[in-house]
mmCIF file of C-alpha atoms and ligand atoms in Angstrom:
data_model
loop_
_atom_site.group_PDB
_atom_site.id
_atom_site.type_symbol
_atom_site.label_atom_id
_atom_site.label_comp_id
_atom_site.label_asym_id
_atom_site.label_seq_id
_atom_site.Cartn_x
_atom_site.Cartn_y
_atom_site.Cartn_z
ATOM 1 C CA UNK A 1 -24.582 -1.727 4.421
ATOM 2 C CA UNK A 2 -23.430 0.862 1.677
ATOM 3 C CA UNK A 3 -20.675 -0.827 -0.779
ATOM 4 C CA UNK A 4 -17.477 -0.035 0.826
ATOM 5 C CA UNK A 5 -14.718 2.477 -0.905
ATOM 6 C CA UNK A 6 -10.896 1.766 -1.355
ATOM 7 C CA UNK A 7 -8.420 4.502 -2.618
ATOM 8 C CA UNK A 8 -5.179 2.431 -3.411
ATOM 9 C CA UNK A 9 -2.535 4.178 -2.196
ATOM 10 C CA UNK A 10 1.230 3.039 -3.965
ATOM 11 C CA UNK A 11 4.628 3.992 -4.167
ATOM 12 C CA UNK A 12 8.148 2.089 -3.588
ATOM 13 C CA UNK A 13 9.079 1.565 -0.572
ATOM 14 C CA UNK A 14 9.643 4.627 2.034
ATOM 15 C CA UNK A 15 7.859 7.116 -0.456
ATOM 16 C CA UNK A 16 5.923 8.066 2.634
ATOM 17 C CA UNK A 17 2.348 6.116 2.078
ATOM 18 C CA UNK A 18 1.983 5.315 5.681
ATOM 19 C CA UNK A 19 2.872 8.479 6.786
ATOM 20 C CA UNK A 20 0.345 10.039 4.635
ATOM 21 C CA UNK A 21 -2.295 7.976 4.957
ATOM 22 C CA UNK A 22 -2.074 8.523 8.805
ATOM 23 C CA UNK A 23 -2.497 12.282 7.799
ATOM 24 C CA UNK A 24 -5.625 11.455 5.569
ATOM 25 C CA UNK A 25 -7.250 9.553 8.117
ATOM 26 C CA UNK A 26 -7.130 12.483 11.011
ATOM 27 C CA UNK A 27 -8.378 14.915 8.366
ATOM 28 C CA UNK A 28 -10.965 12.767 6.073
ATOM 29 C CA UNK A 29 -12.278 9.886 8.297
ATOM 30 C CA UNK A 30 -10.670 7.340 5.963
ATOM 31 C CA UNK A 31 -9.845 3.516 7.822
ATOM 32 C CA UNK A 32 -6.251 2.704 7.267
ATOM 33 C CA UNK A 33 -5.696 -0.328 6.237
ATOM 34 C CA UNK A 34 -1.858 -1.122 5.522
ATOM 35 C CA UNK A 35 -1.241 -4.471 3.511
ATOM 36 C CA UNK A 36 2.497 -5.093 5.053
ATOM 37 C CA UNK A 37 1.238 -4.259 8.443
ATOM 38 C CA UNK A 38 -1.365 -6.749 7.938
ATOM 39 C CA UNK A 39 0.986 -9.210 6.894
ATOM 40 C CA UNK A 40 3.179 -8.556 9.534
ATOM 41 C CA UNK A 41 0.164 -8.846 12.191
ATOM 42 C CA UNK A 42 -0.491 -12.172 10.917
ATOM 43 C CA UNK A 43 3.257 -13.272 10.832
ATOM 44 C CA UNK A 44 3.084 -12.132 14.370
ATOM 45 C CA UNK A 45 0.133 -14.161 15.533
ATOM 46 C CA UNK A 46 1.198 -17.298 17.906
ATOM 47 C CA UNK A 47 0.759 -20.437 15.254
ATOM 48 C CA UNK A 48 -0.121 -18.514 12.765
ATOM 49 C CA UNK A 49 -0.337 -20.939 9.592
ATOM 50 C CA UNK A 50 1.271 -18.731 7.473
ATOM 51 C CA UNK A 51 4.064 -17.144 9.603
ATOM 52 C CA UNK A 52 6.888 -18.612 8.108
ATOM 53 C CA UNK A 53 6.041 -18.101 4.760
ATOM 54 C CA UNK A 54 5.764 -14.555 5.079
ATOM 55 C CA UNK A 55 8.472 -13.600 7.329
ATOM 56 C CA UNK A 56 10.307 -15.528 4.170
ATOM 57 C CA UNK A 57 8.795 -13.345 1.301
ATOM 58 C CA UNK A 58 9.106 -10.099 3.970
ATOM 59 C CA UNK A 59 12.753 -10.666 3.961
ATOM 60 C CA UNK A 60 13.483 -11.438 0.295
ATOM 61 C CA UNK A 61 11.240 -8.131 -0.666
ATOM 62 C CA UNK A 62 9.067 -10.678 -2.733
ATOM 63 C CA UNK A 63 4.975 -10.031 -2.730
ATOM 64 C CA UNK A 64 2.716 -12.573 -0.736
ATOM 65 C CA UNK A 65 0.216 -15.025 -2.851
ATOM 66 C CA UNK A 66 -2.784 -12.283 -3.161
ATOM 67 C CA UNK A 67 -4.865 -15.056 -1.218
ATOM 68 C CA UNK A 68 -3.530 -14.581 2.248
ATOM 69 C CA UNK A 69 -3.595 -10.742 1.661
ATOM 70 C CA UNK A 70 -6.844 -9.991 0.538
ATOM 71 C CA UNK A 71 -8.485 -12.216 2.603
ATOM 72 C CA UNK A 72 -6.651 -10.268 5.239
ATOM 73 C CA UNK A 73 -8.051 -6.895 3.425
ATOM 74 C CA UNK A 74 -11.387 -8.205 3.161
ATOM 75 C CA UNK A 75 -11.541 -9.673 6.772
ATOM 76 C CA UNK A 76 -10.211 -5.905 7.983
ATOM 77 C CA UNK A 77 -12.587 -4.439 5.680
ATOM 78 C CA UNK A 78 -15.974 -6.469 7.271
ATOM 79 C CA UNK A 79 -14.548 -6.297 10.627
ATOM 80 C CA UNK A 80 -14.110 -2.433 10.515
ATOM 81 C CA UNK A 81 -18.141 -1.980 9.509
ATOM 82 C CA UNK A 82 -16.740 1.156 8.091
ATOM 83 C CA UNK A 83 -17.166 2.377 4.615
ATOM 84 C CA UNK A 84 -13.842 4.452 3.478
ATOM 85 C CA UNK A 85 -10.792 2.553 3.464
ATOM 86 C CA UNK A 86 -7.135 3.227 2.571
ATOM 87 C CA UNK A 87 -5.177 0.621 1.010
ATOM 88 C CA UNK A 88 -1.620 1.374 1.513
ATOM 89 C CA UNK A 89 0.708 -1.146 -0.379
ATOM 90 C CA UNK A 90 -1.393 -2.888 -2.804
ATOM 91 C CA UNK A 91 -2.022 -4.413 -5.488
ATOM 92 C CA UNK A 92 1.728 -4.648 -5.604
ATOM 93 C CA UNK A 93 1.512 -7.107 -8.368
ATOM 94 C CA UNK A 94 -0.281 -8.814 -11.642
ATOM 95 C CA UNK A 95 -1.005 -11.765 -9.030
ATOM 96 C CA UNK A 96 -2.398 -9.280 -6.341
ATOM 97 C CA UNK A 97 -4.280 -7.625 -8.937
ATOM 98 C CA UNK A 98 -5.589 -10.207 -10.667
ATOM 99 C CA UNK A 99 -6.651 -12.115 -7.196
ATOM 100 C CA UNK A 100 -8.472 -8.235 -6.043
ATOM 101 C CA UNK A 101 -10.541 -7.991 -9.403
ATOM 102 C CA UNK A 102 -11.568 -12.165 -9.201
ATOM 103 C CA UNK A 103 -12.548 -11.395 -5.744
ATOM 104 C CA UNK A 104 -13.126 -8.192 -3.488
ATOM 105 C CA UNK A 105 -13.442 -6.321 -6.648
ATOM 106 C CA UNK A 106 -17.112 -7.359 -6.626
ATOM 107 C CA UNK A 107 -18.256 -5.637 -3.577
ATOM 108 C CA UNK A 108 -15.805 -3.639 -3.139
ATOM 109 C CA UNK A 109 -15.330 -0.306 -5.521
ATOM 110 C CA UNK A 110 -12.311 1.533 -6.227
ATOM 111 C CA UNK A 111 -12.461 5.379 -6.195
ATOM 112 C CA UNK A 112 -8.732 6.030 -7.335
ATOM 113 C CA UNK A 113 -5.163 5.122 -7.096
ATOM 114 C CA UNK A 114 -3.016 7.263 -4.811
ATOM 115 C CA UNK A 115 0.331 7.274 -6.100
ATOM 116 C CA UNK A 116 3.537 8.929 -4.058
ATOM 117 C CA UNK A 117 6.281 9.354 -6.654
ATOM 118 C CA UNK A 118 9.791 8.950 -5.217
ATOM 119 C CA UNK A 119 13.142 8.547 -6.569
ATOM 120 C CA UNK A 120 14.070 5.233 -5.832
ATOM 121 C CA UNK A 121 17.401 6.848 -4.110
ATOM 122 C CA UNK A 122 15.567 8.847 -2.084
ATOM 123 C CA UNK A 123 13.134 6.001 -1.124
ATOM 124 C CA UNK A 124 15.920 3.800 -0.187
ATOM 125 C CA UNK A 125 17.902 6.222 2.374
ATOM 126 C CA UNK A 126 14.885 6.944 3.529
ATOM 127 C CA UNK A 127 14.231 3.430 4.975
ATOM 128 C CA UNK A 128 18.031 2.800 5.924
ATOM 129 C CA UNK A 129 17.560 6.296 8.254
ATOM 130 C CA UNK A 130 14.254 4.685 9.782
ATOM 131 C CA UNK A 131 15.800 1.006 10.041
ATOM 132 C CA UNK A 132 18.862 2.807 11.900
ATOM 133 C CA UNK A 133 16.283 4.828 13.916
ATOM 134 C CA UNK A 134 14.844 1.352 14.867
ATOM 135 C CA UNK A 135 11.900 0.481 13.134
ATOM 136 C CA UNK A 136 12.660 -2.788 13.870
ATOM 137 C CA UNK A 137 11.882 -4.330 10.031
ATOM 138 C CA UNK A 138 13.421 -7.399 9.184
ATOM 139 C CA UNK A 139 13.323 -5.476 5.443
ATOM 140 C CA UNK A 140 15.157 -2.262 6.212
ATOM 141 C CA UNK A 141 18.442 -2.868 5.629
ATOM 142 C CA UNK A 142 20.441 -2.480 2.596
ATOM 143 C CA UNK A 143 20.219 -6.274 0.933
ATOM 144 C CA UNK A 144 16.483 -6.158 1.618
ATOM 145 C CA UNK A 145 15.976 -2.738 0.363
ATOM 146 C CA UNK A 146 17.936 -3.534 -3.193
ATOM 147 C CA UNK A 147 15.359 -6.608 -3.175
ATOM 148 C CA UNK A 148 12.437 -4.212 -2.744
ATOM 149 C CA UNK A 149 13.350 -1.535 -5.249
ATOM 150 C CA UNK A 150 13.802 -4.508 -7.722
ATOM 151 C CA UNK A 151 10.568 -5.759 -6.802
ATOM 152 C CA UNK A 152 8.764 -2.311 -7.390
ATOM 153 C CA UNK A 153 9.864 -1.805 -10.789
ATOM 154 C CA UNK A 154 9.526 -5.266 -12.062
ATOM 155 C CA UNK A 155 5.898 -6.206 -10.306
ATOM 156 C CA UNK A 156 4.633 -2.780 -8.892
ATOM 157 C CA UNK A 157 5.519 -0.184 -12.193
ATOM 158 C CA UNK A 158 3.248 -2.390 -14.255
ATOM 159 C CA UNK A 159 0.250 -2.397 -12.274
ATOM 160 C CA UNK A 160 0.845 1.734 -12.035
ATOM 161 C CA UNK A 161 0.896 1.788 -15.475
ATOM 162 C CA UNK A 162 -2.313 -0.550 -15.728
ATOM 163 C CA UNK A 163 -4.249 2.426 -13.659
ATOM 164 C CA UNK A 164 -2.716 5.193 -15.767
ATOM 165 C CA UNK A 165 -4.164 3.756 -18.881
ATOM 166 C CA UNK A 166 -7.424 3.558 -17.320
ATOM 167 C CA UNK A 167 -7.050 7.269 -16.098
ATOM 168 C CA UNK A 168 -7.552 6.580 -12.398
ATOM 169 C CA UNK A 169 -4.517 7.722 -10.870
ATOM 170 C CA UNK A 170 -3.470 10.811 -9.028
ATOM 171 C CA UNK A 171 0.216 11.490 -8.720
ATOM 172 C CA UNK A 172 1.553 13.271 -5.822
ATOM 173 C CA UNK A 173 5.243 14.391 -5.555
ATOM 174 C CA UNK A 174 7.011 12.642 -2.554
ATOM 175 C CA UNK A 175 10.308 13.841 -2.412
ATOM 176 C CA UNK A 176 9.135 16.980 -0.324
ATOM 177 C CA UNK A 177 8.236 17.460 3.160
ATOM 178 C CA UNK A 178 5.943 15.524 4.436
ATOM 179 C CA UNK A 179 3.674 18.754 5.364
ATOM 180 C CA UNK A 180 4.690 20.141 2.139
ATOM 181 C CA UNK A 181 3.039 16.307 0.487
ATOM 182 C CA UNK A 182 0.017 16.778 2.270
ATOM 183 C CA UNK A 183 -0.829 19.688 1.270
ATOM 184 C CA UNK A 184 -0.971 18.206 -2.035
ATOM 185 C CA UNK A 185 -2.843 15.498 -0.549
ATOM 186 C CA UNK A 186 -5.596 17.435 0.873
ATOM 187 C CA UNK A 187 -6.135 19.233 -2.432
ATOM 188 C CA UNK A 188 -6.747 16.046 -4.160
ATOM 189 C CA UNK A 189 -9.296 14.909 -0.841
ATOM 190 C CA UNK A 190 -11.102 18.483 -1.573
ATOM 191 C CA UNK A 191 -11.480 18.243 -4.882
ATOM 192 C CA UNK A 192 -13.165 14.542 -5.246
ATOM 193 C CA UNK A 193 -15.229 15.190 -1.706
ATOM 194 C CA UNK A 194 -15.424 11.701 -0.727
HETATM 195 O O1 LIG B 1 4.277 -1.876 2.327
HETATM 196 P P1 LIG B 1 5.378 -2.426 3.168
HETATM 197 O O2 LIG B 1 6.704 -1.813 2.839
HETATM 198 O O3 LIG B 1 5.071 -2.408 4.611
HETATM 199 O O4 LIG B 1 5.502 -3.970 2.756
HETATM 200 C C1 LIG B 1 6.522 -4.754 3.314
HETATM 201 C C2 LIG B 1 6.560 -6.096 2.645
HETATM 202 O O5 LIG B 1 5.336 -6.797 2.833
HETATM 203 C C3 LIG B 1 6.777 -6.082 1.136
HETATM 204 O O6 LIG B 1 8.123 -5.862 0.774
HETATM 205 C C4 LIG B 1 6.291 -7.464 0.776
HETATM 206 O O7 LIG B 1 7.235 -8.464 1.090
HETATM 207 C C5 LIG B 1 5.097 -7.623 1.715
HETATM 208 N N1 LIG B 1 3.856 -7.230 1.018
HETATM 209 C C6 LIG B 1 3.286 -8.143 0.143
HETATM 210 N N2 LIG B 1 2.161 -7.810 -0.555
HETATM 211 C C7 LIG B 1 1.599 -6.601 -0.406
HETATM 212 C C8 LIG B 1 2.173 -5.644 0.473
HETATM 213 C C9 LIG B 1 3.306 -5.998 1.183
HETATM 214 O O8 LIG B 1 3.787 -9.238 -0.016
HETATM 215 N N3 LIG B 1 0.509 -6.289 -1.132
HETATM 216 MG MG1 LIG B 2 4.161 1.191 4.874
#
């Protein structure tokens, strides 16, 4: 088996990474692999030993102990026998980050960081309009969103910063349409070829 490849793919909340990454898999064969959604499957999951807790930290915008998500990552990973993956939320977090390098990092490489850059107002309505629309989140209302946001700049900003400083992000503007960001998108998929 070749050593699989992640792109992390960040932003706050409703910057459009899922949206995107759906887009990126139709056009570059990439396996999407979203962290929340993962956490949310296993919330989901009849006797699930972790259910509670998560539904808990979902709510409250606060991030998951790293262990129950990337052993969720790395299970999805294996599972998938593929060899390009997407991973849409995360790390999220010094604890995340610090539990991906002590872990998956070792047979796992990362090609880049993806990073959809959002006002945080923007982000925000954005979510309330797709909570009203009935996306049926526990976490998109307005008192889960202002925990989010919070959450993003104290725990997410950092680790953004931590990639910047070691040159291996690409920024893509995420306040336009979301044609309009792919085509952005694509042009950084062309250019690396992977
Ligand atoms: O990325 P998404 O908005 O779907 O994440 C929803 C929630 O899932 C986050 O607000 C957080 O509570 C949880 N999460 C987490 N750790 C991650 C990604 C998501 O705890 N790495
Ligand atoms: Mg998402």
């Amino acid at each position: 088996m070749p050593t699989p490849k992640v792109v992390f793919v960040l932003g706050p909340p409703g910057a459009g990474k899922g949206t995107q990454c759906k887009n990126i898999v139709e056009k570059y064969g990439y396996v999407h692999l979203s962290a929340g959604d993962l956490l949310r499957e296993e919330r989901a999951k009849p006797g699930s030993q972790y259910g509670e807790l998560i539904e808990n930290y979902i709510r409250e915008g606060k991030i998951v102990p790293v262990e129950i998500t990337c052993s969720l990552l790395e299970k999805a990973i294996e599972d998938s026998g593929k060899e390009k993956f997407l991973i849409d939320g995360f790390p999220r977090s010094k604890n995340n980050l610090d539990g991906w390098n002590n872990t998956a990092a070792k047979r796992i490489n990362l090609s880049f960081v993806l990073y959809f850059d959002c006002p945080l107002e923007t982000c925000t309505e954005r979510c309330l309009a797709r909570g009203a629309a009935g996306s049926g989140r526990s976490d998109d209302n307005l008192e889960s969103l202002q925990k989010r946001v919070k959450t993003f700049l104290s725990e997410t900003e950092p680790i953004i910063q931590h990639y910047k400083a070691m040159d291996m992000v690409k920024t893509v503007d995420a306040t336009k349409t979301e044609n309009e960001v792919f085509e952005e998108v694509a042009k950084i998929f062309d250019e690396i070829k992977v």
